[in-house]
Every structure is written in C-alpha cells, then in structure tokens.
Amino acid sequence: MPLWFVRGLRRGVVTTRYPARPDSSAAALPTPPAFRPQALTRELADRLCLVCPSRALTRSGDVLVFDAGACTACGRCQEAAPEAVTPSGEFELAATDRGHLVKRIPLLGEGDS
Amino acid sequence: MTAASAAESSAGPARPASTAETAEALRRSVARQFRRSLHIRTLDTGSCAACEQEIRLLAAPHYDLHRLGFFFTPAPRHADLLMVTGPMIRAFDIAARKTYAAMPGPKLVVATGACALGGVYSSDAFTHGGIGETLPVDVWIPGCPPSPLALLQGLLVAVDRLAEKVRELTFTQEGDHR
C-alpha cells in the first residue's frame, strides 16, 4: 500500500470548514490596522501618512482617511505608533463598491497645534 | 409578497421600478445563477505573482475551492468570473478588453490585491494603477496578497453566498470595532 494513503488516513481531513466555521489559521494573517481616535493627533496622522508605503493613509483636516483597499498590511504604521495603531484582525474585506473600503477616522487626540 | 410574485408572473411589473432597484434585482438574479457553479479565469495584468500564488493555493487540500462549486478554467470562453490581479499595465489594455469580451454573459469581474485596487502604483505612462478604469469591477478584494481565505470570502460575496462585511467596519478601536 502506498505510504501516502496511510499518511492520509492518519492525518484525517485537512480541509478547512471556512464559510461554515471560522478557520484556525485566520488569527495568524497580517491584517490592516485599526486606529485609536483618542490617541491620534494631526502630527501623528501626518507621520503615519509619511510612513505608509502604499498611499493608504491621507489626512484631510481633522480626519485621517484610511483606504483599506490600498493597505498592504505591512505594519509600518503599527511600528511607528504602537499606542495608536494595532492590527484589526479583519481579513474578510471583500467589497462590492470601491468606496466601501475608504474609512474616515476622526482625530480626537489632545495637543493639536 | 403576493403582490410582488403576481407582478413577476405577469407580463411586466405593475409599477415601474427605479433604475437602482432594477439593477439590484438583476445583480441578485445573476448571483443566484452562479451560486452552485462558477468557473473562474484569472488574468495577470502585471502583478508580482504573489496574488497568483494565493489563488493557486485555493485548489490545495486545505482550502479546496471545488467543494464550494468554484472551478478554474483555462479559457475565458468558459469563464463566468474574471479574477484580475496587478495594476493593469497599459501594454495589457487590448488583451484585457479582449479577454472580457470573450467571456459569455452574464459575467463578473473581481479585482484582486492592492495593486488592482489602485493602492501600490499610481497612474503613469506604463500603468493605469488599478483595473477600475479598464474593466467593470463587481467585487474588490484587498490585501497584499489577499490570503486564500480572503479570496474565498470575496468569491462567496460575488455570488451572494456571504454578505459583504467591510462596509460596516470602521477600523477604529475603543470598544466599538465595527
């Protein structure tokens, strides 16, 4: 009997049940950032915009515009400001409209100039 | 409910629906056709092939997309859905349009990866910087590259088997994450 058959019997079903049940590997995926509006100031927002390599972040007035479609989940904004940015943990990001992926995050932090 | 079904069974609807309503009804009927069997053609418009790696993994035992009724096909003539990766380089314009034209209707287009969504490259002499202006996109799947799970979710959203989730997300913390 071929070895792969025995090995297959021993390991059982490896296929994910994904749409019906959550997949165990989903927690390890790199995900776009989630922001803390209270920790975001204009200066910090500008710094995050400079750090972003894929133009996913822009600032317009007191709002940080985050384009989740452009985000590559590289983690540079999290590295630059770990107190204000953490991984969102969301990987189910398919959108039926490009505009649904653009999020406006208010800058509520103290110490604006 | 009864009025709606009566209107459907008769020659035409009792009152003219708005364009948006008609479009939404049409979109839903197309998705319903593809619910149980969907043939996918991938199209690389200058991507780095990371998206292709993830798409290839969909057929691997762990994800096994055939269990959901999705199949890859080598010819656009047999395809219901065009999965486009890459930033749409201008040299690929004609090929992309011809591929789309070769598909039988009704057809869907899925933009796959941050390049295709216009995130990585900006529009210049060599690339459109996103596929949105060349092809009519139905579903956008972000990610660099999108994981096979994200691709599966995108395909299921395209055929209306899963609801779109990202619309309600705010990407902020403070308790109310969504």
GROMACS .gro file of C-alpha atoms in nm:
model
  291
    1MET     CA    1   0.000   0.000   0.000
    2PRO     CA    2   0.144   0.339  -0.093
    3LEU     CA    3   0.271   0.536   0.205
    4TRP     CA    4   0.075   0.850   0.117
    5PHE     CA    5  -0.250   0.660   0.161
    6VAL     CA    6  -0.159   0.551   0.515
    7ARG     CA    7  -0.041   0.901   0.597
    8GLY     CA    8  -0.367   1.042   0.468
    9LEU     CA    9  -0.568   0.806   0.687
   10ARG     CA   10  -0.364   0.906   0.992
   11ARG     CA   11  -0.399   1.282   0.939
   12GLY     CA   12  -0.768   1.276   0.860
   13VAL     CA   13  -0.947   1.562   0.682
   14VAL     CA   14  -0.726   1.870   0.650
   15THR     CA   15  -0.972   2.085   0.454
   16THR     CA   16  -1.097   2.397   0.627
   17ARG     CA   17  -1.469   2.435   0.700
   18TYR     CA   18  -1.426   2.806   0.637
   19PRO     CA   19  -1.755   2.961   0.535
   20ALA     CA   20  -1.949   2.745   0.780
   21ARG     CA   21  -1.696   2.766   1.066
   22PRO     CA   22  -1.405   3.001   1.135
   23ASP     CA   23  -1.063   2.885   1.018
   24SER     CA   24  -0.796   2.835   1.282
   25SER     CA   25  -0.522   2.991   1.068
   26ALA     CA   26  -0.710   3.319   1.029
   27ALA     CA   27  -0.562   3.463   1.351
   28ALA     CA   28  -0.210   3.445   1.208
   29LEU     CA   29  -0.289   3.652   0.896
   30PRO     CA   30  -0.149   4.003   0.859
   31THR     CA   31  -0.445   4.239   0.875
   32PRO     CA   32  -0.500   4.612   0.813
   33PRO     CA   33  -0.459   4.843   1.110
   34ALA     CA   34  -0.726   4.963   1.350
   35PHE     CA   35  -0.679   5.312   1.491
   36ARG     CA   36  -0.745   5.472   1.830
   37PRO     CA   37  -0.900   5.810   1.753
   38GLN     CA   38  -0.823   5.937   2.107
   39ALA     CA   39  -0.450   5.879   2.052
   40LEU     CA   40  -0.437   6.039   1.706
   41THR     CA   41  -0.320   6.398   1.668
   42ARG     CA   42  -0.257   6.591   1.348
   43GLU     CA   43   0.120   6.547   1.387
   44LEU     CA   44   0.089   6.175   1.442
   45ALA     CA   45  -0.150   6.140   1.149
   46ASP     CA   46   0.097   6.322   0.922
   47ARG     CA   47   0.374   6.095   1.045
   48LEU     CA   48   0.163   5.786   0.968
   49CYS     CA   49   0.085   5.922   0.619
   50LEU     CA   50   0.459   5.961   0.552
   51VAL     CA   51   0.534   5.613   0.683
   52CYS     CA   52   0.269   5.441   0.468
   53PRO     CA   53   0.433   5.297   0.155
   54SER     CA   54   0.111   5.239  -0.039
   55ARG     CA   55  -0.072   5.573  -0.003
   56ALA     CA   56  -0.344   5.412   0.207
   57LEU     CA   57  -0.335   5.699   0.458
   58THR     CA   58  -0.406   6.064   0.389
   59ARG     CA   59  -0.514   6.343   0.619
   60SER     CA   60  -0.789   6.587   0.535
   61GLY     CA   61  -0.835   6.841   0.811
   62ASP     CA   62  -0.919   6.663   1.135
   63VAL     CA   63  -0.990   6.333   0.965
   64LEU     CA   64  -0.749   6.054   0.880
   65VAL     CA   65  -0.869   5.892   0.558
   66PHE     CA   66  -0.778   5.523   0.557
   67ASP     CA   67  -0.815   5.336   0.229
   68ALA     CA   68  -0.832   4.970   0.329
   69GLY     CA   69  -0.821   4.875  -0.039
   70ALA     CA   70  -0.479   5.031  -0.082
   71CYS     CA   71  -0.345   4.898   0.250
   72THR     CA   72  -0.092   4.616   0.216
   73ALA     CA   73  -0.095   4.532   0.590
   74CYS     CA   74   0.280   4.592   0.605
   75GLY     CA   75   0.264   4.701   0.969
   76ARG     CA   76   0.478   5.015   0.938
   77CYS     CA   77   0.213   5.239   1.094
   78GLN     CA   78   0.187   4.998   1.387
   79GLU     CA   79   0.564   5.011   1.428
   80ALA     CA   80   0.562   5.393   1.413
   81ALA     CA   81   0.283   5.440   1.670
   82PRO     CA   82   0.204   5.122   1.865
   83GLU     CA   83  -0.003   5.326   2.114
   84ALA     CA   84  -0.244   5.440   1.842
   85VAL     CA   85  -0.241   5.159   1.587
   86THR     CA   86  -0.298   4.786   1.632
   87PRO     CA   87  -0.389   4.508   1.389
   88SER     CA   88  -0.763   4.498   1.322
   89GLY     CA   89  -0.775   4.120   1.286
   90GLU     CA   90  -1.018   4.154   0.996
   91PHE     CA   91  -0.941   3.955   0.683
   92GLU     CA   92  -1.291   3.935   0.530
   93LEU     CA   93  -1.257   4.259   0.339
   94ALA     CA   94  -1.424   4.196   0.005
   95ALA     CA   95  -1.632   4.496  -0.103
   96THR     CA   96  -1.894   4.536  -0.373
   97ASP     CA   97  -1.809   4.905  -0.409
   98ARG     CA   98  -1.462   5.061  -0.401
   99GLY     CA   99  -1.594   5.341  -0.181
  100HIS     CA  100  -1.690   5.098   0.096
  101LEU     CA  101  -1.319   5.044   0.161
  102VAL     CA  102  -1.241   5.409   0.231
  103LYS     CA  103  -1.282   5.487   0.600
  104ARG     CA  104  -1.275   5.825   0.772
  105ILE     CA  105  -1.116   5.819   1.115
  106PRO     CA  106  -1.161   6.130   1.333
  107LEU     CA  107  -0.852   6.274   1.503
  108LEU     CA  108  -0.960   6.317   1.866
  109GLY     CA  109  -0.613   6.336   2.027
  110GLU     CA  110  -0.502   6.625   2.251
  111GLY     CA  111  -0.218   6.864   2.174
  112ASP     CA  112  -0.309   6.993   1.829
  113SER     CA  113  -0.106   7.288   1.711
  114MET     CA  114  -4.505   3.932  -0.115
  115THR     CA  115  -4.805   3.805  -0.305
  116ALA     CA  116  -4.830   4.127  -0.499
  117ALA     CA  117  -4.463   4.105  -0.589
  118SER     CA  118  -4.486   3.745  -0.706
  119ALA     CA  119  -4.802   3.823  -0.900
  120ALA     CA  120  -4.625   4.111  -1.070
  121GLU     CA  121  -4.331   3.885  -1.150
  122SER     CA  122  -4.551   3.615  -1.302
  123SER     CA  123  -4.746   3.859  -1.519
  124ALA     CA  124  -4.601   4.012  -1.834
  125GLY     CA  125  -4.447   4.312  -1.654
  126PRO     CA  126  -4.428   4.474  -1.312
  127ALA     CA  127  -4.735   4.667  -1.204
  128ARG     CA  128  -4.539   4.988  -1.144
  129PRO     CA  129  -4.205   5.077  -1.299
  130ALA     CA  130  -3.922   5.021  -1.051
  131SER     CA  131  -3.641   5.270  -1.022
  132THR     CA  132  -3.318   5.206  -1.212
  133ALA     CA  133  -3.132   5.124  -0.891
  134GLU     CA  134  -3.395   4.869  -0.787
  135THR     CA  135  -3.388   4.705  -1.129
  136ALA     CA  136  -3.008   4.693  -1.124
  137GLU     CA  137  -3.006   4.536  -0.777
  138ALA     CA  138  -3.268   4.277  -0.878
  139LEU     CA  139  -3.065   4.195  -1.189
  140ARG     CA  140  -2.742   4.166  -0.988
  141ARG     CA  141  -2.911   3.930  -0.743
  142SER     CA  142  -3.055   3.711  -1.017
  143VAL     CA  143  -2.711   3.682  -1.180
  144ALA     CA  144  -2.550   3.591  -0.846
  145ARG     CA  145  -2.822   3.331  -0.790
  146GLN     CA  146  -2.734   3.169  -1.123
  147PHE     CA  147  -2.373   3.131  -1.012
  148ARG     CA  148  -2.442   3.012  -0.658
  149ARG     CA  149  -2.372   2.646  -0.716
  150SER     CA  150  -2.126   2.650  -1.005
  151LEU     CA  151  -1.884   2.922  -1.102
  152HIS     CA  152  -1.595   2.899  -1.346
  153ILE     CA  153  -1.307   3.133  -1.283
  154ARG     CA  154  -1.048   3.267  -1.526
  155THR     CA  155  -0.752   3.451  -1.374
  156LEU     CA  156  -0.590   3.742  -1.553
  157ASP     CA  157  -0.246   3.875  -1.456
  158THR     CA  158  -0.210   4.238  -1.564
  159GLY     CA  159   0.145   4.287  -1.442
  160SER     CA  160   0.129   4.160  -1.087
  161CYS     CA  161   0.429   4.031  -0.891
  162ALA     CA  162   0.269   3.684  -0.883
  163ALA     CA  163   0.212   3.685  -0.507
  164CYS     CA  164  -0.163   3.704  -0.576
  165GLU     CA  165  -0.126   3.414  -0.822
  166GLN     CA  166   0.045   3.209  -0.551
  167GLU     CA  167  -0.250   3.265  -0.319
  168ILE     CA  168  -0.502   3.193  -0.596
  169ARG     CA  169  -0.317   2.870  -0.675
  170LEU     CA  170  -0.343   2.771  -0.308
  171LEU     CA  171  -0.724   2.784  -0.331
  172ALA     CA  172  -0.709   2.449  -0.514
  173ALA     CA  173  -0.483   2.295  -0.247
  174PRO     CA  174  -0.634   2.043   0.000
  175HIS     CA  175  -0.661   2.290   0.288
  176TYR     CA  176  -0.889   2.534   0.100
  177ASP     CA  177  -1.025   2.301  -0.169
  178LEU     CA  178  -1.244   2.552  -0.350
  179HIS     CA  179  -1.410   2.280  -0.557
  180ARG     CA  180  -1.617   2.181  -0.254
  181LEU     CA  181  -1.792   2.520  -0.292
  182GLY     CA  182  -1.861   2.476  -0.662
  183PHE     CA  183  -1.581   2.704  -0.785
  184PHE     CA  184  -1.360   2.584  -1.069
  185PHE     CA  185  -1.067   2.731  -1.258
  186THR     CA  186  -1.089   2.726  -1.633
  187PRO     CA  187  -0.810   2.790  -1.885
  188ALA     CA  188  -1.028   2.975  -2.136
  189PRO     CA  189  -1.223   3.299  -2.094
  190ARG     CA  190  -1.487   3.148  -2.324
  191HIS     CA  191  -1.576   2.909  -2.043
  192ALA     CA  192  -1.548   3.158  -1.760
  193ASP     CA  193  -1.821   3.323  -1.554
  194LEU     CA  194  -1.586   3.529  -1.343
  195LEU     CA  195  -1.266   3.712  -1.430
  196MET     CA  196  -1.021   3.737  -1.140
  197VAL     CA  197  -0.786   4.023  -1.226
  198THR     CA  198  -0.457   4.082  -1.045
  199GLY     CA  199  -0.196   4.350  -1.096
  200PRO     CA  200  -0.208   4.726  -1.161
  201MET     CA  201  -0.326   4.694  -1.525
  202ILE     CA  202  -0.019   4.787  -1.724
  203ARG     CA  203  -0.106   4.983  -2.038
  204ALA     CA  204   0.060   4.722  -2.262
  205PHE     CA  205  -0.211   4.483  -2.145
  206ASP     CA  206  -0.510   4.703  -2.236
  207ILE     CA  207  -0.610   4.523  -2.554
  208ALA     CA  208  -0.561   4.176  -2.408
  209ALA     CA  209  -0.770   4.262  -2.102
  210ARG     CA  210  -1.055   4.405  -2.311
  211LYS     CA  211  -1.046   4.107  -2.547
  212THR     CA  212  -1.049   3.863  -2.255
  213TYR     CA  213  -1.351   4.039  -2.107
  214ALA     CA  214  -1.525   4.048  -2.445
  215ALA     CA  215  -1.460   3.676  -2.499
  216MET     CA  216  -1.649   3.580  -2.182
  217PRO     CA  217  -2.014   3.484  -2.227
  218GLY     CA  218  -2.263   3.693  -2.030
  219PRO     CA  219  -2.362   3.730  -1.758
  220LYS     CA  220  -2.010   3.779  -1.625
  221LEU     CA  221  -1.844   3.907  -1.312
  222VAL     CA  222  -1.510   4.079  -1.257
  223VAL     CA  223  -1.320   4.057  -0.928
  224ALA     CA  224  -1.029   4.292  -0.863
  225THR     CA  225  -0.775   4.103  -0.655
  226GLY     CA  226  -0.499   4.256  -0.446
  227ALA     CA  227  -0.387   4.606  -0.351
  228CYS     CA  228  -0.233   4.671  -0.699
  229ALA     CA  229  -0.561   4.600  -0.877
  230LEU     CA  230  -0.742   4.825  -0.630
  231GLY     CA  231  -0.509   5.114  -0.706
  232GLY     CA  232  -0.306   5.103  -0.387
  233VAL     CA  233   0.052   5.037  -0.484
  234TYR     CA  234   0.115   5.200  -0.822
  235SER     CA  235  -0.011   5.537  -0.933
  236SER     CA  236  -0.129   5.603  -1.286
  237ASP     CA  237   0.162   5.685  -1.516
  238ALA     CA  238   0.287   5.622  -1.870
  239PHE     CA  239   0.320   5.248  -1.811
  240THR     CA  240   0.030   5.151  -1.590
  241HIS     CA  241  -0.326   5.257  -1.511
  242GLY     CA  242  -0.250   5.198  -1.144
  243GLY     CA  243  -0.564   4.989  -1.090
  244ILE     CA  244  -0.810   4.799  -1.306
  245GLY     CA  245  -1.115   5.012  -1.227
  246GLU     CA  246  -1.100   5.231  -1.538
  247THR     CA  247  -1.045   4.943  -1.782
  248LEU     CA  248  -1.290   4.676  -1.662
  249PRO     CA  249  -1.625   4.699  -1.480
  250VAL     CA  250  -1.543   4.558  -1.136
  251ASP     CA  251  -1.811   4.382  -0.926
  252VAL     CA  252  -1.612   4.284  -0.617
  253TRP     CA  253  -1.292   4.430  -0.475
  254ILE     CA  254  -1.067   4.205  -0.264
  255PRO     CA  255  -0.797   4.400  -0.076
  256GLY     CA  256  -0.476   4.250   0.058
  257CYS     CA  257  -0.112   4.225  -0.046
  258PRO     CA  258  -0.153   3.947  -0.130
  259PRO     CA  259  -0.508   3.858  -0.018
  260SER     CA  260  -0.494   3.531   0.174
  261PRO     CA  261  -0.678   3.231   0.028
  262LEU     CA  262  -0.941   3.280   0.299
  263ALA     CA  263  -0.992   3.640   0.190
  264LEU     CA  264  -1.018   3.525  -0.172
  265LEU     CA  265  -1.275   3.262  -0.076
  266GLN     CA  266  -1.477   3.524   0.106
  267GLY     CA  267  -1.456   3.754  -0.195
  268LEU     CA  268  -1.578   3.482  -0.430
  269LEU     CA  269  -1.863   3.397  -0.194
  270VAL     CA  270  -1.957   3.766  -0.176
  271ALA     CA  271  -1.951   3.780  -0.558
  272VAL     CA  272  -2.211   3.504  -0.581
  273ASP     CA  273  -2.415   3.640  -0.288
  274ARG     CA  274  -2.345   3.345  -0.058
  275LEU     CA  275  -2.183   3.567   0.206
  276ALA     CA  276  -2.278   3.921   0.296
  277GLU     CA  277  -2.027   4.198   0.248
  278LYS     CA  278  -1.869   4.270   0.585
  279VAL     CA  279  -1.629   4.558   0.531
  280ARG     CA  280  -1.900   4.820   0.477
  281GLU     CA  281  -1.982   4.830   0.849
  282LEU     CA  282  -1.621   4.816   0.971
  283THR     CA  283  -1.477   5.144   1.097
  284PHE     CA  284  -1.115   5.037   1.161
  285THR     CA  285  -1.118   5.209   1.496
  286GLN     CA  286  -1.074   5.064   1.843
  287GLU     CA  287  -1.235   5.196   2.162
  288GLY     CA  288  -1.471   4.908   2.213
  289ASP     CA  289  -1.680   4.962   1.902
  290HIS     CA  290  -1.456   4.798   1.650
  291ARG     CA  291  -1.727   4.756   1.392
   0.00000   0.00000   0.00000
